[in-house]
Short mmCIF file of N, CA and C in Angstrom, two decimals:
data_model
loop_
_atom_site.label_atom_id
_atom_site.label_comp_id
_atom_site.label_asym_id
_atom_site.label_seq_id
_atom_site.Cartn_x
_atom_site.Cartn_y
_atom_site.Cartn_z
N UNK A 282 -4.03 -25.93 29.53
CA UNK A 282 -3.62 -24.57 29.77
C UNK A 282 -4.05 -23.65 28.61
N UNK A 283 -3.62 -24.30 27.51
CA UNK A 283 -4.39 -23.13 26.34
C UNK A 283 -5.81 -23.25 26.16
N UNK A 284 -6.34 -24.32 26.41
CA UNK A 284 -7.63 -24.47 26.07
C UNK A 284 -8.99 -24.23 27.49
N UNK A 285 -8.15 -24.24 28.25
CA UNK A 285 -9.21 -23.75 29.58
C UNK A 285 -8.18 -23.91 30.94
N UNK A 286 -8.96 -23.51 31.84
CA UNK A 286 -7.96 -23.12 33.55
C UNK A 286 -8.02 -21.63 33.68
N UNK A 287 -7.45 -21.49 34.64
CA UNK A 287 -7.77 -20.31 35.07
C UNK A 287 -6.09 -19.78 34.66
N UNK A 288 -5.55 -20.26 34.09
CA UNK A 288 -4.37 -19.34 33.79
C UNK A 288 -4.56 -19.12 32.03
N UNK A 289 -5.69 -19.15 31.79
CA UNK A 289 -6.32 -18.94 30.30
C UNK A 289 -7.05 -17.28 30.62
N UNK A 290 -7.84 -17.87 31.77
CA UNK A 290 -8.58 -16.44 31.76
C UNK A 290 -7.96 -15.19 32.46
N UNK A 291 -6.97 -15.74 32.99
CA UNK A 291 -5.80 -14.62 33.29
C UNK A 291 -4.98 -14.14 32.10
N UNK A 292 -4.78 -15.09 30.96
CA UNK A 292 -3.99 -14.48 30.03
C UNK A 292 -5.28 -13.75 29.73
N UNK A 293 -6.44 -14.31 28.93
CA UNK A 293 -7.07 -12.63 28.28
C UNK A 293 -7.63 -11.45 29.28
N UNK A 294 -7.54 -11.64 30.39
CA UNK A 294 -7.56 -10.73 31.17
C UNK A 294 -6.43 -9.88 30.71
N UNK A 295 -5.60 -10.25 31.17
CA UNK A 295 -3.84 -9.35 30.84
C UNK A 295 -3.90 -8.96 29.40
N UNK A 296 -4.07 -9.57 28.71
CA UNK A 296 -4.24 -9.49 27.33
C UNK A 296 -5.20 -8.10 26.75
N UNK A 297 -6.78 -8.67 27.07
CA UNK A 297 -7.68 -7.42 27.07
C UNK A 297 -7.42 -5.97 27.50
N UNK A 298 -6.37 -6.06 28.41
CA UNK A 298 -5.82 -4.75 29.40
C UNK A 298 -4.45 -4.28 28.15
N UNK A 299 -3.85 -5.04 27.59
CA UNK A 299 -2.40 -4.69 26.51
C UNK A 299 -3.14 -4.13 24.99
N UNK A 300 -4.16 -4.60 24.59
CA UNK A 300 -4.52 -4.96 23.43
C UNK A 300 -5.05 -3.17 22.84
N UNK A 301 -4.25 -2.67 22.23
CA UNK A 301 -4.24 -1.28 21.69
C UNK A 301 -3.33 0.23 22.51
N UNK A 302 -2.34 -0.42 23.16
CA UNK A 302 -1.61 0.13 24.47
C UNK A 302 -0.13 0.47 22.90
N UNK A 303 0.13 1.21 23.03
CA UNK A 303 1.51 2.30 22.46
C UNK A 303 0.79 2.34 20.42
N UNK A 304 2.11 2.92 20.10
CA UNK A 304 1.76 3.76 18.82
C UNK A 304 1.19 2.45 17.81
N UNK A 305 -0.11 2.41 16.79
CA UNK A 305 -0.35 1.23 16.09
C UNK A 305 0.83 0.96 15.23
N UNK A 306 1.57 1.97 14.62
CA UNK A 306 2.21 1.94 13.50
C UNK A 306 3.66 1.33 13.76
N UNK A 307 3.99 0.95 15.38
CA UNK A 307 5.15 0.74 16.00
C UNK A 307 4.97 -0.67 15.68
N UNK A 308 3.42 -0.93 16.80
CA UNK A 308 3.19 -2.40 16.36
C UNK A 308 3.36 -3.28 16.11
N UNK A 309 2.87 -2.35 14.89
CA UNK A 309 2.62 -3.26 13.36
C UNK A 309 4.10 -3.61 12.88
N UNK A 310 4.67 -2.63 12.93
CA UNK A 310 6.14 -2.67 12.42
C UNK A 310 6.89 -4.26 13.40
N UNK A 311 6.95 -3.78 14.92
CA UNK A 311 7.25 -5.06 15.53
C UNK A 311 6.45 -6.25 15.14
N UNK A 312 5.01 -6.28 15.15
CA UNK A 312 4.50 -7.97 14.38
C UNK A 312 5.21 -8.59 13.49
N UNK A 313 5.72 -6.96 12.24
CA UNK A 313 5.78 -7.93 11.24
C UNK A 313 7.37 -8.20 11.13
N UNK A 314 7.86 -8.50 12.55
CA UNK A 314 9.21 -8.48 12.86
C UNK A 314 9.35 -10.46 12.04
N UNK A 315 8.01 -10.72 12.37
CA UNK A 315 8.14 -11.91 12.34
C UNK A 315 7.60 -12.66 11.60
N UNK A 316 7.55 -12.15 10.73
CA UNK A 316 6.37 -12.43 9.66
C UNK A 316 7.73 -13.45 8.21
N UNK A 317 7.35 -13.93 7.64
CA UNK A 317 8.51 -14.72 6.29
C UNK A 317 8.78 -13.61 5.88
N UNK A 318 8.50 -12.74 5.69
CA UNK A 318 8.68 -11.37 4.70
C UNK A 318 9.65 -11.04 4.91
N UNK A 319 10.19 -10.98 6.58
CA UNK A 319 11.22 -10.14 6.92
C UNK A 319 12.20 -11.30 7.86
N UNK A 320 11.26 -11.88 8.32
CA UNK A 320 12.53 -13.04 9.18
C UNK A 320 13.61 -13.95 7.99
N UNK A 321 12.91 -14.49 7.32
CA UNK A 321 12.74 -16.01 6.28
C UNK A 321 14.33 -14.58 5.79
N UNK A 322 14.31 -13.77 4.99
CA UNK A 322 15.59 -12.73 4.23
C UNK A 322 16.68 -12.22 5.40
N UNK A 323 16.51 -12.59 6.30
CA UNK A 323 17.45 -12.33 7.10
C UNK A 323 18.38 -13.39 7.37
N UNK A 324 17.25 -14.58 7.69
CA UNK A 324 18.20 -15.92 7.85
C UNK A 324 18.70 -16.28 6.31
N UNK A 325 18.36 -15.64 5.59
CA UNK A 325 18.85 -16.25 4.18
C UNK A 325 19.85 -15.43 4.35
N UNK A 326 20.26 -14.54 4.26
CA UNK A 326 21.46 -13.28 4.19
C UNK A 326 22.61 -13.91 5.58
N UNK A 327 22.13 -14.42 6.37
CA UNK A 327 23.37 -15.26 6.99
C UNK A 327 23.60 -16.45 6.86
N UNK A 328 22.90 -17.06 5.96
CA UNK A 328 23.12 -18.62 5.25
C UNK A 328 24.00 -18.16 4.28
N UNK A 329 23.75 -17.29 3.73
CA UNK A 329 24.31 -16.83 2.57
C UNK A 329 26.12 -16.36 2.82
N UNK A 330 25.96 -15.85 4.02
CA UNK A 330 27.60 -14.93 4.51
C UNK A 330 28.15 -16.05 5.25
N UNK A 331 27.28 -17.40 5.56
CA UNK A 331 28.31 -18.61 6.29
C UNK A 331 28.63 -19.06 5.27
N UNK A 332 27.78 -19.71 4.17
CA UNK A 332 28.78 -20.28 3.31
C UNK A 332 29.55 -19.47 2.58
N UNK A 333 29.69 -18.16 2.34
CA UNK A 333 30.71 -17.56 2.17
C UNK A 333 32.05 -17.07 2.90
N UNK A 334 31.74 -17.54 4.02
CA UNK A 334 32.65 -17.55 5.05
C UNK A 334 33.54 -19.37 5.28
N UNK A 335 32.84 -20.16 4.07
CA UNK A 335 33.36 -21.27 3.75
C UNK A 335 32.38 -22.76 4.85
N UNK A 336 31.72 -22.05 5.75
CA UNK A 336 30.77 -22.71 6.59
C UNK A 336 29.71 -24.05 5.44
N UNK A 337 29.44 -25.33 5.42
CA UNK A 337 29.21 -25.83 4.68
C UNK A 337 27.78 -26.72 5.06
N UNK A 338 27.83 -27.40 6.62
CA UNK A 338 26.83 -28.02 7.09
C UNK A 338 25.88 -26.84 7.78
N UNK A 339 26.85 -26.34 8.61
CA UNK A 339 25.96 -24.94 9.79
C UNK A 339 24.55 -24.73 8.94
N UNK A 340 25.04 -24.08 7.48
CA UNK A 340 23.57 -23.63 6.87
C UNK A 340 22.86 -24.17 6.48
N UNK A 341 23.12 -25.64 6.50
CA UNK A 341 22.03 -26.35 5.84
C UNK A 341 21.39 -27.08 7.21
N UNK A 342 21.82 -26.72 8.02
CA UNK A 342 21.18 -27.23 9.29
C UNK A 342 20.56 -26.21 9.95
N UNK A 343 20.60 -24.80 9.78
CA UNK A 343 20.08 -23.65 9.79
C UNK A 343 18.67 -24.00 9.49
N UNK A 344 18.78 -24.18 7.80
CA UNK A 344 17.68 -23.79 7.12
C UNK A 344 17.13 -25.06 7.50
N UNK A 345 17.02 -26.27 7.84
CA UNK A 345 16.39 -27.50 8.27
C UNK A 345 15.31 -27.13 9.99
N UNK A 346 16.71 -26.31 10.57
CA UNK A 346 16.04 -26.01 11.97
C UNK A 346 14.62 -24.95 11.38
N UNK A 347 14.97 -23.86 10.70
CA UNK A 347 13.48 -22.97 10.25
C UNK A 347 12.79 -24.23 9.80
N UNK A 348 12.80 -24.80 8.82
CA UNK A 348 12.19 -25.72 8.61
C UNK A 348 11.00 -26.27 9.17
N UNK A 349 11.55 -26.64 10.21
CA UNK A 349 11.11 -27.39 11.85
C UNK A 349 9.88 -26.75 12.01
N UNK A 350 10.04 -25.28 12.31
CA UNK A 350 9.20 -24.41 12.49
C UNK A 350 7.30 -24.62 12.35
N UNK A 351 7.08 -24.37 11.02
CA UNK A 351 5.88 -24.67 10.64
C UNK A 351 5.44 -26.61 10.99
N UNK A 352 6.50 -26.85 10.68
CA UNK A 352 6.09 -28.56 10.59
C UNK A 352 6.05 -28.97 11.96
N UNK A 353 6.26 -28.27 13.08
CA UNK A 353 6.17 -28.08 14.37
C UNK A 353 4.83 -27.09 14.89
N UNK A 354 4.77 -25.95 14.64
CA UNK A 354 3.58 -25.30 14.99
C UNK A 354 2.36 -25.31 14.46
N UNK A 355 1.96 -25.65 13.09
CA UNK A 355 0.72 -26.32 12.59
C UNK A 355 0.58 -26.93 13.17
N UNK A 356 0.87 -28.05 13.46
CA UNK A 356 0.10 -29.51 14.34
C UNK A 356 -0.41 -28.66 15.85
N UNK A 357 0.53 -28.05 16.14
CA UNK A 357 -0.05 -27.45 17.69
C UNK A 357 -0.98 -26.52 17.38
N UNK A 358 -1.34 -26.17 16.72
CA UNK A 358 -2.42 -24.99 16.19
C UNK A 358 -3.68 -25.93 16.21
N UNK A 359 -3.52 -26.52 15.38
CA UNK A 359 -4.38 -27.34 14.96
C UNK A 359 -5.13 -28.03 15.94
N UNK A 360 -4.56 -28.76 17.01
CA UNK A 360 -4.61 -29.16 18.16
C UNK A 360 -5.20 -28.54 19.09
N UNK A 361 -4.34 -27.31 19.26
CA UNK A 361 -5.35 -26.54 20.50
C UNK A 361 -6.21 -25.83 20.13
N UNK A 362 -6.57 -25.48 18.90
CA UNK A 362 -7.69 -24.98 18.33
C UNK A 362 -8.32 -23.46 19.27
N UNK A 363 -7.07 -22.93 19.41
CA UNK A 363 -7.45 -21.48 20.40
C UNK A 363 -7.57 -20.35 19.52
N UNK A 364 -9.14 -19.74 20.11
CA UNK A 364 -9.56 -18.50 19.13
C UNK A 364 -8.73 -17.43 19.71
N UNK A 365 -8.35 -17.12 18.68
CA UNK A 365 -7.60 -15.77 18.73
C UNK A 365 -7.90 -14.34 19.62
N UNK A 366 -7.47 -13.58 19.91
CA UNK A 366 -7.71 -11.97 20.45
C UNK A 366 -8.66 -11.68 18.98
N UNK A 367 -9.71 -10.52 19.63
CA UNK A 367 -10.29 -9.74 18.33
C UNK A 367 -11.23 -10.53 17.38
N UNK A 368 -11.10 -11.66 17.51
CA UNK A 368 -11.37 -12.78 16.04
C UNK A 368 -12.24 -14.04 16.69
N UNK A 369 -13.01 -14.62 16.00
CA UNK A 369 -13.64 -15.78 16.01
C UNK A 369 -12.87 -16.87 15.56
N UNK A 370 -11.59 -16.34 14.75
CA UNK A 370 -11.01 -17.45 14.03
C UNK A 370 -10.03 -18.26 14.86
N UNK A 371 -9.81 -19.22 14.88
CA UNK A 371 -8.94 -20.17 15.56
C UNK A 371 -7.40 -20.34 14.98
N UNK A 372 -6.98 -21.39 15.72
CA UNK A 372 -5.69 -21.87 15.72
C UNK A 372 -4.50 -20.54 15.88
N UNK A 373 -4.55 -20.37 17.04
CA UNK A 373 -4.02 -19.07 16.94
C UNK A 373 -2.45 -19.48 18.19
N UNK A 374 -2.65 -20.67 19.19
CA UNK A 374 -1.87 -21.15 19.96
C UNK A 374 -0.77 -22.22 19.46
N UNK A 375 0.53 -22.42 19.06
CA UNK A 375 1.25 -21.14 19.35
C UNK A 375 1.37 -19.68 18.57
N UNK A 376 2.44 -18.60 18.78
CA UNK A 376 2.40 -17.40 17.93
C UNK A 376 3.35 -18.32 16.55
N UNK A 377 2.77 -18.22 15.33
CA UNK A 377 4.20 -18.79 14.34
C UNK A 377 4.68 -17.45 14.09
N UNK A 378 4.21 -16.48 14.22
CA UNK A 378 5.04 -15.37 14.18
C UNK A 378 6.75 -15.18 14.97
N UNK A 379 5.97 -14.82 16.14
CA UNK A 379 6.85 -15.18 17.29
C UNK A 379 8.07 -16.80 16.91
N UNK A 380 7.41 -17.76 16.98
CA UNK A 380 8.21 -19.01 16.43
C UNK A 380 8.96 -18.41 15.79
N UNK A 381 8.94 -18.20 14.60
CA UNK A 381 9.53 -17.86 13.25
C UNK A 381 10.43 -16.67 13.62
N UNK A 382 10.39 -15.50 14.59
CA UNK A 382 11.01 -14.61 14.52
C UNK A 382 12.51 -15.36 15.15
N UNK A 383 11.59 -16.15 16.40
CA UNK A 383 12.95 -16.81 17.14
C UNK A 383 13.80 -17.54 16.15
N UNK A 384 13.36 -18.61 15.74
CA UNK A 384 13.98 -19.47 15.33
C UNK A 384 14.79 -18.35 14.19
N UNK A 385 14.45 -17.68 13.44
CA UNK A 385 15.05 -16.90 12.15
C UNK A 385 16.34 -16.32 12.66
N UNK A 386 15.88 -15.53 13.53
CA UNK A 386 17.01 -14.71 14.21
C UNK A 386 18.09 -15.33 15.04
N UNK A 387 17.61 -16.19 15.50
CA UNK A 387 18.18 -16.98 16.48
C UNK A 387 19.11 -17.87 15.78
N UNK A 388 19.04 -18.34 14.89
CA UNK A 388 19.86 -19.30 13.86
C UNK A 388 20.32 -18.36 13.11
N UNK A 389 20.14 -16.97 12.55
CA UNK A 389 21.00 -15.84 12.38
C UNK A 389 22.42 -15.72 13.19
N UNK A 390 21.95 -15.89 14.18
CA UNK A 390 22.74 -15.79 15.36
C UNK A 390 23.96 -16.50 15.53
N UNK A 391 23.59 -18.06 15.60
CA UNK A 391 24.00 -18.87 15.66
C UNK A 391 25.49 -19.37 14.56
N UNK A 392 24.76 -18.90 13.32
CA UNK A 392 25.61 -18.66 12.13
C UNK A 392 26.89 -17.76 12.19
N UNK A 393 26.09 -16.90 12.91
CA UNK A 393 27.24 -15.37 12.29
C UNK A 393 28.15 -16.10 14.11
N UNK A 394 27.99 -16.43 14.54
CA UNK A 394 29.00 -17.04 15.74
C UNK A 394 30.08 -18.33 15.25
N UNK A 395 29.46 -18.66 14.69
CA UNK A 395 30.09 -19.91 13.99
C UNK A 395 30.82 -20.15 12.56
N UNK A 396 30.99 -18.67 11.92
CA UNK A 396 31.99 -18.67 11.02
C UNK A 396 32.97 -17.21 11.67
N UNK A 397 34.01 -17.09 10.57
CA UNK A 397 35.14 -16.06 10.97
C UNK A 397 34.14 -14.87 10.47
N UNK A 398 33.97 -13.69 11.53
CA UNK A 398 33.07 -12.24 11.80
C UNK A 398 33.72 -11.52 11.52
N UNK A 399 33.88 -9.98 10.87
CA UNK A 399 34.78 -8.62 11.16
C UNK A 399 34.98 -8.59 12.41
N UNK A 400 36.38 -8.00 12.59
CA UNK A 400 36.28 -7.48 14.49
C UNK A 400 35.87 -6.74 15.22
N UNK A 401 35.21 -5.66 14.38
CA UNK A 401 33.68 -4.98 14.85
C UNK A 401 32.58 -5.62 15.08
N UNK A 402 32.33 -7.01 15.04
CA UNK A 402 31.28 -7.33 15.02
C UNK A 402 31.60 -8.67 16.63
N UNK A 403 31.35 -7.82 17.85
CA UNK A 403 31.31 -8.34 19.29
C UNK A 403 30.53 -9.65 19.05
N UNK A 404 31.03 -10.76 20.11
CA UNK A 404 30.29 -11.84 20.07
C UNK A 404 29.00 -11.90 20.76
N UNK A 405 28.90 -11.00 21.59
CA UNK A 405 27.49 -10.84 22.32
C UNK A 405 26.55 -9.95 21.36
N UNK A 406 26.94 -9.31 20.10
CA UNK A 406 25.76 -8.87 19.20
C UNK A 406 24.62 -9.60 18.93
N UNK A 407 24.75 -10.17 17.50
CA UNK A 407 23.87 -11.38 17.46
C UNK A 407 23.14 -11.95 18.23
N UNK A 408 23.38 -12.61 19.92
CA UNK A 408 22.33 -13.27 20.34
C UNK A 408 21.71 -12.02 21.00
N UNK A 409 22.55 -10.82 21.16
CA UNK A 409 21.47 -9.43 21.64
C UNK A 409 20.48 -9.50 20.78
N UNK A 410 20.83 -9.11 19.42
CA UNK A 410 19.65 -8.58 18.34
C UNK A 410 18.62 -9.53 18.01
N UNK A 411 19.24 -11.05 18.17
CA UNK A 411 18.14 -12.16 17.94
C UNK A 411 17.01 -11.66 19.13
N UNK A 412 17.42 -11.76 20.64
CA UNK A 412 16.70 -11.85 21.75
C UNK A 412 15.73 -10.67 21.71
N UNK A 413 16.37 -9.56 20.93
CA UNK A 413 15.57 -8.16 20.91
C UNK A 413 14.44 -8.15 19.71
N UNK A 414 14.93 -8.33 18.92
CA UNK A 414 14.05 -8.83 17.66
C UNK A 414 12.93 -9.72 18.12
N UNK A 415 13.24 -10.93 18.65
CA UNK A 415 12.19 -11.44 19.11
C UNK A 415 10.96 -11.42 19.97
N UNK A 416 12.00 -10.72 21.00
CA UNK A 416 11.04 -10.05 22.31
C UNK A 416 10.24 -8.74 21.61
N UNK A 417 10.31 -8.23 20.56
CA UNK A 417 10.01 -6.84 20.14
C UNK A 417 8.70 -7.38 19.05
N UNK A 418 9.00 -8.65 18.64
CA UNK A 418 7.76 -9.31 17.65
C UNK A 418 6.89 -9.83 18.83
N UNK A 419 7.13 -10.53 19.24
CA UNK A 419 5.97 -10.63 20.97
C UNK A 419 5.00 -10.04 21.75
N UNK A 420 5.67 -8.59 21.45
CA UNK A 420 5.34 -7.42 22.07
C UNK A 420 4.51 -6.73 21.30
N UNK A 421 4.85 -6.07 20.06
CA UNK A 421 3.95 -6.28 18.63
C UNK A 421 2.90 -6.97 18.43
N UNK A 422 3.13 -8.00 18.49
CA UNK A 422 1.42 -9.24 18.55
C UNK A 422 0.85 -8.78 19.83
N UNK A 423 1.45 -8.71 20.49
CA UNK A 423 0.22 -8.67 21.83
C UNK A 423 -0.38 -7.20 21.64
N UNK A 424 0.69 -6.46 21.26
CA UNK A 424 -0.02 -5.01 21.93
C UNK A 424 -1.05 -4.48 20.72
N UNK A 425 -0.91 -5.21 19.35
CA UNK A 425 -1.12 -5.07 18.43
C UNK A 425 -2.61 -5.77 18.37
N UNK A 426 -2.72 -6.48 19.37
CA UNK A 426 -4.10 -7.88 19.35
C UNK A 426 -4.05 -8.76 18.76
N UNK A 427 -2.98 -9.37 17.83
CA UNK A 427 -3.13 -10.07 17.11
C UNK A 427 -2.97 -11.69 18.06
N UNK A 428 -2.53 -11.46 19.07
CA UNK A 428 -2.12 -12.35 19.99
C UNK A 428 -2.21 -12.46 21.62
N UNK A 429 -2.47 -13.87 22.31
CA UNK A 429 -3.57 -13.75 23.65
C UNK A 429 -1.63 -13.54 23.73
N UNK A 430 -1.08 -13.26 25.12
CA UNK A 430 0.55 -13.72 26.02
C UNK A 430 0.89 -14.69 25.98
N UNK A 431 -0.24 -15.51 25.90
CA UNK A 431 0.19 -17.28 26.28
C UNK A 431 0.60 -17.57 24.40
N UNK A 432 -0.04 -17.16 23.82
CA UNK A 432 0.77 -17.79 22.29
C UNK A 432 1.92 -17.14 22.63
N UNK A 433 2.35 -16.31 22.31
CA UNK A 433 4.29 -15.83 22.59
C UNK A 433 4.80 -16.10 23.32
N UNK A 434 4.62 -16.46 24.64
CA UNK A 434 5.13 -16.97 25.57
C UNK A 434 5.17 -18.41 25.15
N UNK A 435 4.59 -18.98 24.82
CA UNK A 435 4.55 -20.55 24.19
C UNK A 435 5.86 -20.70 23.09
N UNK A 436 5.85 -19.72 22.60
CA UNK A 436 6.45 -19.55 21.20
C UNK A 436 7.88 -18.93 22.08
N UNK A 437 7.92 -18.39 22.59
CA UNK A 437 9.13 -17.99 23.34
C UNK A 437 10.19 -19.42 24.06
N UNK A 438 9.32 -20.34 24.49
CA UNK A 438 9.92 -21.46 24.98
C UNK A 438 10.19 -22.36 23.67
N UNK A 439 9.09 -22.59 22.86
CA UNK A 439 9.19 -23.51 21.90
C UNK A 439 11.27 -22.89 21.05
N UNK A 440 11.41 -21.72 20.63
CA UNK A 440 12.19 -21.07 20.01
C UNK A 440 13.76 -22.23 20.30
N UNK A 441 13.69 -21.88 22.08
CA UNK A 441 15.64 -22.23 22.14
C UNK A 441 14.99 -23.81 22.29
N UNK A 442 13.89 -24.53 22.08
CA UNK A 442 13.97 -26.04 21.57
C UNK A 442 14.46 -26.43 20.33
N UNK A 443 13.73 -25.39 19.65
CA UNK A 443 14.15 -25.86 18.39
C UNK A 443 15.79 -25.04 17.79
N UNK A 444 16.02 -24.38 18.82
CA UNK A 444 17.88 -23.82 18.43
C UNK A 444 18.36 -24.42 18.89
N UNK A 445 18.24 -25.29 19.69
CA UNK A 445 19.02 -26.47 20.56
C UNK A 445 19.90 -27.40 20.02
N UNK A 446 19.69 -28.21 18.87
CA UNK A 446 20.53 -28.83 18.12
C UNK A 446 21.53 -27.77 17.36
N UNK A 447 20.98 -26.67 16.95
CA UNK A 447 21.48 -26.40 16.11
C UNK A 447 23.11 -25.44 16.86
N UNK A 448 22.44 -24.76 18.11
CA UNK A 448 23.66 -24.48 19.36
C UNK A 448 24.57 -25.60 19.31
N UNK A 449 24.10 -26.92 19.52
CA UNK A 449 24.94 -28.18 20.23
C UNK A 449 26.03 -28.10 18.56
N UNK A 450 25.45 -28.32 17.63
CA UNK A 450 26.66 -28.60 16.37
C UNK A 450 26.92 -26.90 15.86
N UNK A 451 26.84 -25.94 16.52
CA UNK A 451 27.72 -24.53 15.96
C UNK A 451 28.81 -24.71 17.31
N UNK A 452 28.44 -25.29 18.36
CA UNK A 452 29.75 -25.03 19.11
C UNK A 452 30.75 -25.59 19.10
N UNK A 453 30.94 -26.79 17.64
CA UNK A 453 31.91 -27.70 17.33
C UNK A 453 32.82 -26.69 16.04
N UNK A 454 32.11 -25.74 16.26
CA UNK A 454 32.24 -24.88 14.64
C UNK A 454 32.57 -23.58 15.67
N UNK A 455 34.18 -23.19 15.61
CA UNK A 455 34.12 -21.93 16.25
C UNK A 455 35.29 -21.24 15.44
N UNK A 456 35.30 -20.28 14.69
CA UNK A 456 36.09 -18.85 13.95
C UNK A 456 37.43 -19.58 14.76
N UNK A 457 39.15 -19.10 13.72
CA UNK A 457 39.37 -19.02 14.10
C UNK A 457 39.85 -18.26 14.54
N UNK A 458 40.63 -18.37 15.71
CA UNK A 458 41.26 -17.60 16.65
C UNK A 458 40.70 -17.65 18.02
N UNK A 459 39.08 -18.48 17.82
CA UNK A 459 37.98 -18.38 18.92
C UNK A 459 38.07 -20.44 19.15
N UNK A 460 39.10 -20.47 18.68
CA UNK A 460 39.27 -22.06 19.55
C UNK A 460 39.35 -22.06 21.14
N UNK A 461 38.32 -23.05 21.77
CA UNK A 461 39.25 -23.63 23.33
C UNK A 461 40.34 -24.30 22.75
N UNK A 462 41.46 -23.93 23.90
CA UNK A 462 42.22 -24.46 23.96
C UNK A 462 41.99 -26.19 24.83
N UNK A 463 42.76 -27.10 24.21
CA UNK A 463 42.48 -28.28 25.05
C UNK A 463 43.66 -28.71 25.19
N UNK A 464 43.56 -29.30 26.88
CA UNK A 464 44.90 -29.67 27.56
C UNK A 464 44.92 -31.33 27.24
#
């Protein structure tokens, strides 16, 4: 699929048609939603407010799940060896942008659910702003060229794989007052 079929030449079809479509400077701003610069200090700033919230494993299983990330999407890069939008240069399948935004935000997320929150701060925030953040770095790469649909979209599925463990042990970890009750 990344490397040939006809749902390759439909992505740069779709792709070729996105590739310089709304403001550059918006973009750019969304690409670099996902970039270490700005993801990598965000998930640190809620590693940082769980264990200050007394949270002790959550963040170190946080920062293990980012982890994952690169040591997960290099090899697939590498592998499918797909030239990029714009560029001759390769390894462009999956987005680690995209990856990285998910997983960052998303284990942001995950965190700030799984210790005690202000009561201004709704439980449906967080996985909003993760999902928006992410979808908004996606959108950024593509419209930006830096990326065919099929890397973000790749990177969009890869994301709640790799939040998956880390969901399964935050829901043993819930604020209290936000206990199930068990009969």
């Amino acid at each position: 699929m990344a490397a040939d079929g006809p749902l390759l030449r439909l992505d740069e079809r779709v792709g070729e048609s996105l590739f310089g479509r709304g403001p550059a400077a918006l973009t750019q701003i969304f690409s670099d939603l996902g970039g270490v610069a700005v993801a990598l200090p965000v998930l640190a700033c809620a590693i940082a407010y769980a264990l200050w919230r007394g949270a002790r494993r959550l963040p170190v299983y946080a920062a293990l799940t980012m982890a994952a990330v690169p040591a997960l999407v290099i090899p697939l890069k590498v592998a499918t060896a797909r030239q990029g939008p714009l560029t001759e240069a390769v390894n462009y399948y999956p987005s680690g942008h995209t990856a990285t935004a998910a997983v960052a935000y998303g284990a942001s997320a995950l965190l700030l659910l799984g210790v005690p929150r202000p009561a201004w701060l709704r439980a449906w925030v967080p996985p909003a702003a993760a999902v928006l953040l992410t979808a908004a770095t996606g959108v950024g790469l593509v419209l930006h060229g830096y990326h065919w649909p099929l890397d973000v979209l790749a990177s969009w599925c890869l994301g709640p794989v790799l939040l998956a463990p880390l969901w399964w042990v935050s829901r043993g970890r819930r604020p209290q007052g936000e206990q199930r009750a068990t009969r």
